[in-house]
């Protein structure tokens, strides 16, 4: 056992004990975070505008601070971007994480000296939780790759900005720098396909033990490795045993990954965003990710079914229930207040609090009142694939409201790696799984408002071509699992 491996195991035990302290006192931990945030920000412009000085209780906060999305907070953010201090949080931020918004163009999410350390700490603790539970730490002696955005940053009014993954790249601990790949020169390549080719060239002869990134883009990397070497990734990297991912559900990709790798590997799911690092998988045995209640973020939850009603109730951590879909609302030490990040979650455990991401509040299908969400389509596809040789590369779902003939339907656009022998039977399996999960969808099928699922095959690399056509190939960009319009579906017609 190397000194680095031994050190990782000792450190993992220490971090586990620290985590247990707050995880076993969730309500008190969140109350403390809430009070600290209000006290710290009461002299900011936002704090003055919303009378933070008079806020004594959570009820006061709900009465004074409405839930907002980026558009509603944008006028404050723009003042920060233009160089003003003490607007959303004391002083100026360290960085802006630049993301692409659907309605507002580029979004600038502040990262402060108080919030930035938690992004780094959470990623580290996710790995240490895995080490503590499994005892596996040998991977720290091998090479690690993180498929991410460019670490090159620009500057506005004395504040640097770039993609979150590129900003985080500047915080890799010194003891990991020698193990970390790709090189700086490769990481700053803008064109994603060129970048992946360069990463393959750099890594194919290395002892890669940990690989991390969004599954769809790691899949591209694995495919190029396989093409170049002519053998499974697991044979190229014999000590590769840990895949770390976030951004999308891994399950639709799992069968394809295991084929590309040639064996199963452990995985750790993360829930990071520019707005905060919210959760990570703390157990290989339990479902869900540990919600980080001690990371400078105060959480609120609104039931998805109530979200679009007038004045929906806001719940705190002690009030949530298992299995209910909630819109995630955050207030943070980066100056986001009652902020709707757009993600929906459900709790899989209340002791400790673990969540799964169920989708995006704007990514749904309800063209006929069916209220279908991302988790439902992912689960339906997974169930339809079970016990078969079917493998997929990517998929998305859209409503077809005005078909040329017959009843309307949900169109599943699927890029298959290995097609089902009977496509109609496979579509019916998906449909049956959807009907079991969603009573509204079932009612529409029974009532002959909708016909059963229709599958449209997408050619190989078709979704990559689509993402490239809209300038979102690679990086942190993700294909929506479903949408309430046909903007994506019509691209393939």
PDB file of C-alpha atoms in Angstrom, residues 62-276:
ATOM      1  CA  UNK A  62     -41.119  33.526   2.885  1.00  0.00           C
ATOM      2  CA  UNK A  63     -43.184  36.680   3.356  1.00  0.00           C
ATOM      3  CA  UNK A  64     -40.384  39.019   2.231  1.00  0.00           C
ATOM      4  CA  UNK A  65     -38.487  37.043  -0.422  1.00  0.00           C
ATOM      5  CA  UNK A  66     -40.448  35.556  -3.331  1.00  0.00           C
ATOM      6  CA  UNK A  67     -39.208  32.617  -5.373  1.00  0.00           C
ATOM      7  CA  UNK A  68     -37.338  33.828  -8.456  1.00  0.00           C
ATOM      8  CA  UNK A  69     -35.646  32.354 -11.493  1.00  0.00           C
ATOM      9  CA  UNK A  70     -32.676  33.937 -13.288  1.00  0.00           C
ATOM     10  CA  UNK A  71     -34.829  36.294 -15.323  1.00  0.00           C
ATOM     11  CA  UNK A  72     -36.414  37.734 -12.188  1.00  0.00           C
ATOM     12  CA  UNK A  73     -33.030  38.135 -10.449  1.00  0.00           C
ATOM     13  CA  UNK A  74     -31.233  39.334 -13.561  1.00  0.00           C
ATOM     14  CA  UNK A  75     -31.345  43.063 -12.782  1.00  0.00           C
ATOM     15  CA  UNK A  76     -29.382  42.421  -9.575  1.00  0.00           C
ATOM     16  CA  UNK A  77     -26.919  40.085 -11.322  1.00  0.00           C
ATOM     17  CA  UNK A  78     -26.272  42.624 -14.075  1.00  0.00           C
ATOM     18  CA  UNK A  79     -25.242  45.216 -11.485  1.00  0.00           C
ATOM     19  CA  UNK A  80     -22.727  42.724 -10.092  1.00  0.00           C
ATOM     20  CA  UNK A  81     -21.463  41.892 -13.602  1.00  0.00           C
ATOM     21  CA  UNK A  82     -20.951  45.619 -14.236  1.00  0.00           C
ATOM     22  CA  UNK A  83     -18.655  45.880 -11.229  1.00  0.00           C
ATOM     23  CA  UNK A  84     -20.853  46.985  -8.337  1.00  0.00           C
ATOM     24  CA  UNK A  85     -20.118  45.534  -4.897  1.00  0.00           C
ATOM     25  CA  UNK A  86     -22.422  44.537  -2.029  1.00  0.00           C
ATOM     26  CA  UNK A  87     -25.405  43.833  -4.286  1.00  0.00           C
ATOM     27  CA  UNK A  88     -26.364  40.173  -3.710  1.00  0.00           C
ATOM     28  CA  UNK A  89     -23.529  39.251  -1.336  1.00  0.00           C
ATOM     29  CA  UNK A  90     -20.910  41.320   0.515  1.00  0.00           C
ATOM     30  CA  UNK A  91     -18.120  42.527  -1.767  1.00  0.00           C
ATOM     31  CA  UNK A  92     -17.607  41.205  -5.279  1.00  0.00           C
ATOM     32  CA  UNK A  93     -17.636  37.561  -6.390  1.00  0.00           C
ATOM     33  CA  UNK A  94     -14.425  35.694  -7.190  1.00  0.00           C
ATOM     34  CA  UNK A  95     -15.850  34.419 -10.470  1.00  0.00           C
ATOM     35  CA  UNK A  96     -18.877  34.275 -12.686  1.00  0.00           C
ATOM     36  CA  UNK A  97     -19.809  30.844 -13.995  1.00  0.00           C
ATOM     37  CA  UNK A  98     -21.108  31.462 -17.482  1.00  0.00           C
ATOM     38  CA  UNK A  99     -23.924  29.177 -18.581  1.00  0.00           C
ATOM     39  CA  UNK A 100     -26.242  29.183 -21.564  1.00  0.00           C
ATOM     40  CA  UNK A 101     -29.832  30.056 -20.692  1.00  0.00           C
ATOM     41  CA  UNK A 102     -32.802  29.149 -22.834  1.00  0.00           C
ATOM     42  CA  UNK A 103     -34.591  32.502 -22.559  1.00  0.00           C
ATOM     43  CA  UNK A 104     -31.968  34.924 -21.299  1.00  0.00           C
ATOM     44  CA  UNK A 105     -28.962  34.101 -23.460  1.00  0.00           C
ATOM     45  CA  UNK A 106     -25.807  33.810 -21.395  1.00  0.00           C
ATOM     46  CA  UNK A 107     -26.367  33.561 -17.647  1.00  0.00           C
ATOM     47  CA  UNK A 108     -23.738  34.729 -15.148  1.00  0.00           C
ATOM     48  CA  UNK A 109     -23.850  32.884 -11.834  1.00  0.00           C
ATOM     49  CA  UNK A 110     -21.674  34.392  -9.077  1.00  0.00           C
ATOM     50  CA  UNK A 111     -19.122  32.305  -7.189  1.00  0.00           C
ATOM     51  CA  UNK A 112     -17.810  33.926  -4.004  1.00  0.00           C
ATOM     52  CA  UNK A 113     -14.901  33.301  -1.660  1.00  0.00           C
ATOM     53  CA  UNK A 114     -17.431  31.693   0.711  1.00  0.00           C
ATOM     54  CA  UNK A 115     -19.117  29.471  -1.887  1.00  0.00           C
ATOM     55  CA  UNK A 116     -16.154  28.359  -4.000  1.00  0.00           C
ATOM     56  CA  UNK A 117     -14.530  26.098  -1.363  1.00  0.00           C
ATOM     57  CA  UNK A 118     -17.717  24.023  -1.084  1.00  0.00           C
ATOM     58  CA  UNK A 119     -17.618  23.151  -4.794  1.00  0.00           C
ATOM     59  CA  UNK A 120     -14.129  21.705  -4.317  1.00  0.00           C
ATOM     60  CA  UNK A 121     -14.843  20.104  -0.950  1.00  0.00           C
ATOM     61  CA  UNK A 122     -17.960  18.299  -2.186  1.00  0.00           C
ATOM     62  CA  UNK A 123     -16.180  16.715  -5.157  1.00  0.00           C
ATOM     63  CA  UNK A 124     -13.369  15.590  -2.859  1.00  0.00           C
ATOM     64  CA  UNK A 125     -15.734  14.232  -0.211  1.00  0.00           C
ATOM     65  CA  UNK A 126     -17.690  12.225  -2.774  1.00  0.00           C
ATOM     66  CA  UNK A 127     -14.526  10.278  -3.590  1.00  0.00           C
ATOM     67  CA  UNK A 128     -13.582   9.972   0.082  1.00  0.00           C
ATOM     68  CA  UNK A 129     -17.047   8.600   0.921  1.00  0.00           C
ATOM     69  CA  UNK A 130     -16.466   5.917  -1.692  1.00  0.00           C
ATOM     70  CA  UNK A 131     -13.050   5.126  -0.183  1.00  0.00           C
ATOM     71  CA  UNK A 132     -14.497   4.928   3.336  1.00  0.00           C
ATOM     72  CA  UNK A 133     -17.336   2.600   2.355  1.00  0.00           C
ATOM     73  CA  UNK A 134     -15.457   0.279  -0.025  1.00  0.00           C
ATOM     74  CA  UNK A 135     -11.880   0.446   1.214  1.00  0.00           C
ATOM     75  CA  UNK A 136     -10.835   0.921  -2.428  1.00  0.00           C
ATOM     76  CA  UNK A 137      -8.185   3.622  -2.637  1.00  0.00           C
ATOM     77  CA  UNK A 138      -5.572   2.210  -5.018  1.00  0.00           C
ATOM     78  CA  UNK A 139      -6.879   4.413  -7.814  1.00  0.00           C
ATOM     79  CA  UNK A 140      -5.137   7.445  -6.255  1.00  0.00           C
ATOM     80  CA  UNK A 141      -1.827   6.103  -7.579  1.00  0.00           C
ATOM     81  CA  UNK A 142      -3.038   6.055 -11.193  1.00  0.00           C
ATOM     82  CA  UNK A 143      -4.004   8.716 -13.697  1.00  0.00           C
ATOM     83  CA  UNK A 144      -7.350  10.520 -13.506  1.00  0.00           C
ATOM     84  CA  UNK A 145      -9.191  12.295 -16.293  1.00  0.00           C
ATOM     85  CA  UNK A 146     -11.924  14.896 -15.995  1.00  0.00           C
ATOM     86  CA  UNK A 147     -13.707  15.698 -19.259  1.00  0.00           C
ATOM     87  CA  UNK A 148     -14.579  19.343 -18.778  1.00  0.00           C
ATOM     88  CA  UNK A 149     -14.743  22.810 -20.290  1.00  0.00           C
ATOM     89  CA  UNK A 150     -11.733  24.985 -21.023  1.00  0.00           C
ATOM     90  CA  UNK A 151      -9.925  26.352 -17.944  1.00  0.00           C
ATOM     91  CA  UNK A 152      -9.111  29.565 -19.803  1.00  0.00           C
ATOM     92  CA  UNK A 153     -10.951  32.463 -18.148  1.00  0.00           C
ATOM     93  CA  UNK A 154     -11.909  35.953 -19.297  1.00  0.00           C
ATOM     94  CA  UNK A 155     -12.313  38.992 -17.085  1.00  0.00           C
ATOM     95  CA  UNK A 156     -14.969  41.676 -16.604  1.00  0.00           C
ATOM     96  CA  UNK A 157     -14.604  44.560 -14.172  1.00  0.00           C
ATOM     97  CA  UNK A 158     -11.984  42.715 -12.167  1.00  0.00           C
ATOM     98  CA  UNK A 159     -13.933  39.441 -11.927  1.00  0.00           C
ATOM     99  CA  UNK A 160     -12.934  36.367 -13.955  1.00  0.00           C
ATOM    100  CA  UNK A 161     -15.555  34.288 -15.707  1.00  0.00           C
ATOM    101  CA  UNK A 162     -15.801  31.021 -17.616  1.00  0.00           C
ATOM    102  CA  UNK A 163     -17.454  27.598 -17.488  1.00  0.00           C
ATOM    103  CA  UNK A 164     -17.800  26.132 -13.986  1.00  0.00           C
ATOM    104  CA  UNK A 165     -15.780  23.028 -14.873  1.00  0.00           C
ATOM    105  CA  UNK A 166     -13.023  25.270 -16.222  1.00  0.00           C
ATOM    106  CA  UNK A 167     -13.004  27.377 -13.051  1.00  0.00           C
ATOM    107  CA  UNK A 168     -12.875  24.269 -10.854  1.00  0.00           C
ATOM    108  CA  UNK A 169      -9.858  23.038 -12.860  1.00  0.00           C
ATOM    109  CA  UNK A 170      -7.820  25.791 -11.192  1.00  0.00           C
ATOM    110  CA  UNK A 171      -8.486  24.239  -7.773  1.00  0.00           C
ATOM    111  CA  UNK A 172      -7.175  20.708  -8.315  1.00  0.00           C
ATOM    112  CA  UNK A 173      -5.079  19.907  -5.199  1.00  0.00           C
ATOM    113  CA  UNK A 174      -1.317  19.832  -5.655  1.00  0.00           C
ATOM    114  CA  UNK A 175      -1.123  16.149  -4.685  1.00  0.00           C
ATOM    115  CA  UNK A 176      -3.372  15.271  -7.662  1.00  0.00           C
ATOM    116  CA  UNK A 177      -1.751  17.534 -10.261  1.00  0.00           C
ATOM    117  CA  UNK A 178       0.770  14.916 -11.402  1.00  0.00           C
ATOM    118  CA  UNK A 179      -2.021  12.342 -11.817  1.00  0.00           C
ATOM    119  CA  UNK A 180      -4.504  14.621 -13.541  1.00  0.00           C
ATOM    120  CA  UNK A 181      -5.202  14.582 -17.255  1.00  0.00           C
ATOM    121  CA  UNK A 182      -5.562  15.928 -19.890  1.00  0.00           C
ATOM    122  CA  UNK A 183      -2.787  18.504 -20.175  1.00  0.00           C
ATOM    123  CA  UNK A 184      -3.527  22.219 -20.015  1.00  0.00           C
ATOM    124  CA  UNK A 185      -2.808  22.544 -23.752  1.00  0.00           C
ATOM    125  CA  UNK A 186      -5.386  19.891 -24.597  1.00  0.00           C
ATOM    126  CA  UNK A 187      -7.940  21.147 -22.088  1.00  0.00           C
ATOM    127  CA  UNK A 188      -8.114  24.602 -23.657  1.00  0.00           C
ATOM    128  CA  UNK A 189      -9.020  23.287 -27.128  1.00  0.00           C
ATOM    129  CA  UNK A 190     -12.410  24.795 -28.003  1.00  0.00           C
ATOM    130  CA  UNK A 191     -13.686  22.357 -30.630  1.00  0.00           C
ATOM    131  CA  UNK A 192     -15.032  19.358 -28.737  1.00  0.00           C
ATOM    132  CA  UNK A 193     -14.309  16.691 -31.351  1.00  0.00           C
ATOM    133  CA  UNK A 194     -10.735  17.934 -31.799  1.00  0.00           C
ATOM    134  CA  UNK A 195     -10.364  18.024 -28.021  1.00  0.00           C
ATOM    135  CA  UNK A 196     -11.567  14.444 -27.549  1.00  0.00           C
ATOM    136  CA  UNK A 197      -9.188  13.230 -30.279  1.00  0.00           C
ATOM    137  CA  UNK A 198      -6.310  14.957 -28.468  1.00  0.00           C
ATOM    138  CA  UNK A 199      -7.375  13.444 -25.133  1.00  0.00           C
ATOM    139  CA  UNK A 200      -7.392   9.968 -26.691  1.00  0.00           C
ATOM    140  CA  UNK A 201      -3.885  10.551 -28.027  1.00  0.00           C
ATOM    141  CA  UNK A 202      -2.636  11.711 -24.615  1.00  0.00           C
ATOM    142  CA  UNK A 203      -4.254   9.030 -22.486  1.00  0.00           C
ATOM    143  CA  UNK A 204      -4.245   5.819 -24.518  1.00  0.00           C
ATOM    144  CA  UNK A 205      -0.843   4.732 -23.175  1.00  0.00           C
ATOM    145  CA  UNK A 206      -1.482   5.849 -19.584  1.00  0.00           C
ATOM    146  CA  UNK A 207      -2.660   3.957 -16.499  1.00  0.00           C
ATOM    147  CA  UNK A 208      -6.082   5.591 -16.208  1.00  0.00           C
ATOM    148  CA  UNK A 209      -7.855   4.612 -12.970  1.00  0.00           C
ATOM    149  CA  UNK A 210     -10.590   7.265 -12.621  1.00  0.00           C
ATOM    150  CA  UNK A 211     -12.616   8.791 -15.461  1.00  0.00           C
ATOM    151  CA  UNK A 212     -15.141  11.562 -14.879  1.00  0.00           C
ATOM    152  CA  UNK A 213     -17.611  13.521 -16.986  1.00  0.00           C
ATOM    153  CA  UNK A 214     -21.141  13.709 -18.390  1.00  0.00           C
ATOM    154  CA  UNK A 215     -21.976  10.179 -19.664  1.00  0.00           C
ATOM    155  CA  UNK A 216     -22.851  11.207 -23.220  1.00  0.00           C
ATOM    156  CA  UNK A 217     -19.473  12.875 -23.741  1.00  0.00           C
ATOM    157  CA  UNK A 218     -17.472  10.182 -21.927  1.00  0.00           C
ATOM    158  CA  UNK A 219     -19.180   7.731 -24.270  1.00  0.00           C
ATOM    159  CA  UNK A 220     -17.691   9.613 -27.238  1.00  0.00           C
ATOM    160  CA  UNK A 221     -14.252   9.361 -25.612  1.00  0.00           C
ATOM    161  CA  UNK A 222     -14.690   5.614 -25.036  1.00  0.00           C
ATOM    162  CA  UNK A 223     -15.828   5.044 -28.617  1.00  0.00           C
ATOM    163  CA  UNK A 224     -12.779   6.837 -30.011  1.00  0.00           C
ATOM    164  CA  UNK A 225     -10.481   4.853 -27.692  1.00  0.00           C
ATOM    165  CA  UNK A 226     -12.092   1.618 -28.873  1.00  0.00           C
ATOM    166  CA  UNK A 227     -11.740   2.603 -32.533  1.00  0.00           C
ATOM    167  CA  UNK A 228      -8.072   3.502 -32.119  1.00  0.00           C
ATOM    168  CA  UNK A 229      -7.004   0.519 -30.001  1.00  0.00           C
ATOM    169  CA  UNK A 230      -9.405  -2.095 -31.354  1.00  0.00           C
ATOM    170  CA  UNK A 231     -10.155  -3.439 -27.894  1.00  0.00           C
ATOM    171  CA  UNK A 232     -12.432  -2.603 -24.925  1.00  0.00           C
ATOM    172  CA  UNK A 233     -11.591   0.349 -22.703  1.00  0.00           C
ATOM    173  CA  UNK A 234     -11.180  -2.009 -19.746  1.00  0.00           C
ATOM    174  CA  UNK A 235      -8.316  -3.730 -21.560  1.00  0.00           C
ATOM    175  CA  UNK A 236      -6.693  -0.439 -22.544  1.00  0.00           C
ATOM    176  CA  UNK A 237      -6.926   0.766 -18.935  1.00  0.00           C
ATOM    177  CA  UNK A 238      -6.678  -2.404 -16.849  1.00  0.00           C
ATOM    178  CA  UNK A 239      -6.817  -0.514 -13.548  1.00  0.00           C
ATOM    179  CA  UNK A 240      -9.803   1.649 -14.502  1.00  0.00           C
ATOM    180  CA  UNK A 241     -12.427   0.884 -11.876  1.00  0.00           C
ATOM    181  CA  UNK A 242     -14.216   4.136 -11.017  1.00  0.00           C
ATOM    182  CA  UNK A 243     -16.460   6.306 -13.187  1.00  0.00           C
ATOM    183  CA  UNK A 244     -17.626   9.635 -11.727  1.00  0.00           C
ATOM    184  CA  UNK A 245     -20.501  11.400 -13.453  1.00  0.00           C
ATOM    185  CA  UNK A 246     -23.191  14.010 -13.117  1.00  0.00           C
ATOM    186  CA  UNK A 247     -25.610  16.042 -15.160  1.00  0.00           C
ATOM    187  CA  UNK A 248     -27.754  13.192 -16.491  1.00  0.00           C
ATOM    188  CA  UNK A 249     -28.993   9.800 -15.359  1.00  0.00           C
ATOM    189  CA  UNK A 250     -26.401   7.089 -16.056  1.00  0.00           C
ATOM    190  CA  UNK A 251     -28.893   4.220 -16.358  1.00  0.00           C
ATOM    191  CA  UNK A 252     -29.808   4.673 -20.051  1.00  0.00           C
ATOM    192  CA  UNK A 253     -26.086   4.547 -20.863  1.00  0.00           C
ATOM    193  CA  UNK A 254     -25.042   1.754 -18.486  1.00  0.00           C
ATOM    194  CA  UNK A 255     -25.423  -1.205 -20.891  1.00  0.00           C
ATOM    195  CA  UNK A 256     -23.519   0.627 -23.642  1.00  0.00           C
ATOM    196  CA  UNK A 257     -20.766   1.650 -21.207  1.00  0.00           C
ATOM    197  CA  UNK A 258     -20.308  -1.884 -19.908  1.00  0.00           C
ATOM    198  CA  UNK A 259     -19.960  -3.113 -23.482  1.00  0.00           C
ATOM    199  CA  UNK A 260     -17.409  -0.415 -24.323  1.00  0.00           C
ATOM    200  CA  UNK A 261     -15.474  -1.073 -21.103  1.00  0.00           C
ATOM    201  CA  UNK A 262     -15.840  -4.848 -21.276  1.00  0.00           C
ATOM    202  CA  UNK A 263     -16.746  -5.181 -17.592  1.00  0.00           C
ATOM    203  CA  UNK A 264     -18.574  -3.440 -14.785  1.00  0.00           C
ATOM    204  CA  UNK A 265     -16.944  -0.587 -12.884  1.00  0.00           C
ATOM    205  CA  UNK A 266     -18.063   1.266  -9.766  1.00  0.00           C
ATOM    206  CA  UNK A 267     -19.630   4.674 -10.268  1.00  0.00           C
ATOM    207  CA  UNK A 268     -20.231   7.789  -8.193  1.00  0.00           C
ATOM    208  CA  UNK A 269     -23.039  10.181  -9.096  1.00  0.00           C
ATOM    209  CA  UNK A 270     -22.652  13.911  -8.421  1.00  0.00           C
ATOM    210  CA  UNK A 271     -25.186  16.744  -8.437  1.00  0.00           C
ATOM    211  CA  UNK A 272     -23.135  19.866  -9.170  1.00  0.00           C
ATOM    212  CA  UNK A 273     -24.312  23.074 -10.813  1.00  0.00           C
ATOM    213  CA  UNK A 274     -22.966  26.583 -11.245  1.00  0.00           C
ATOM    214  CA  UNK A 275     -25.376  27.644  -8.486  1.00  0.00           C
ATOM    215  CA  UNK A 276     -23.953  25.147  -5.985  1.00  0.00           C
TER     216      UNK A 276
END
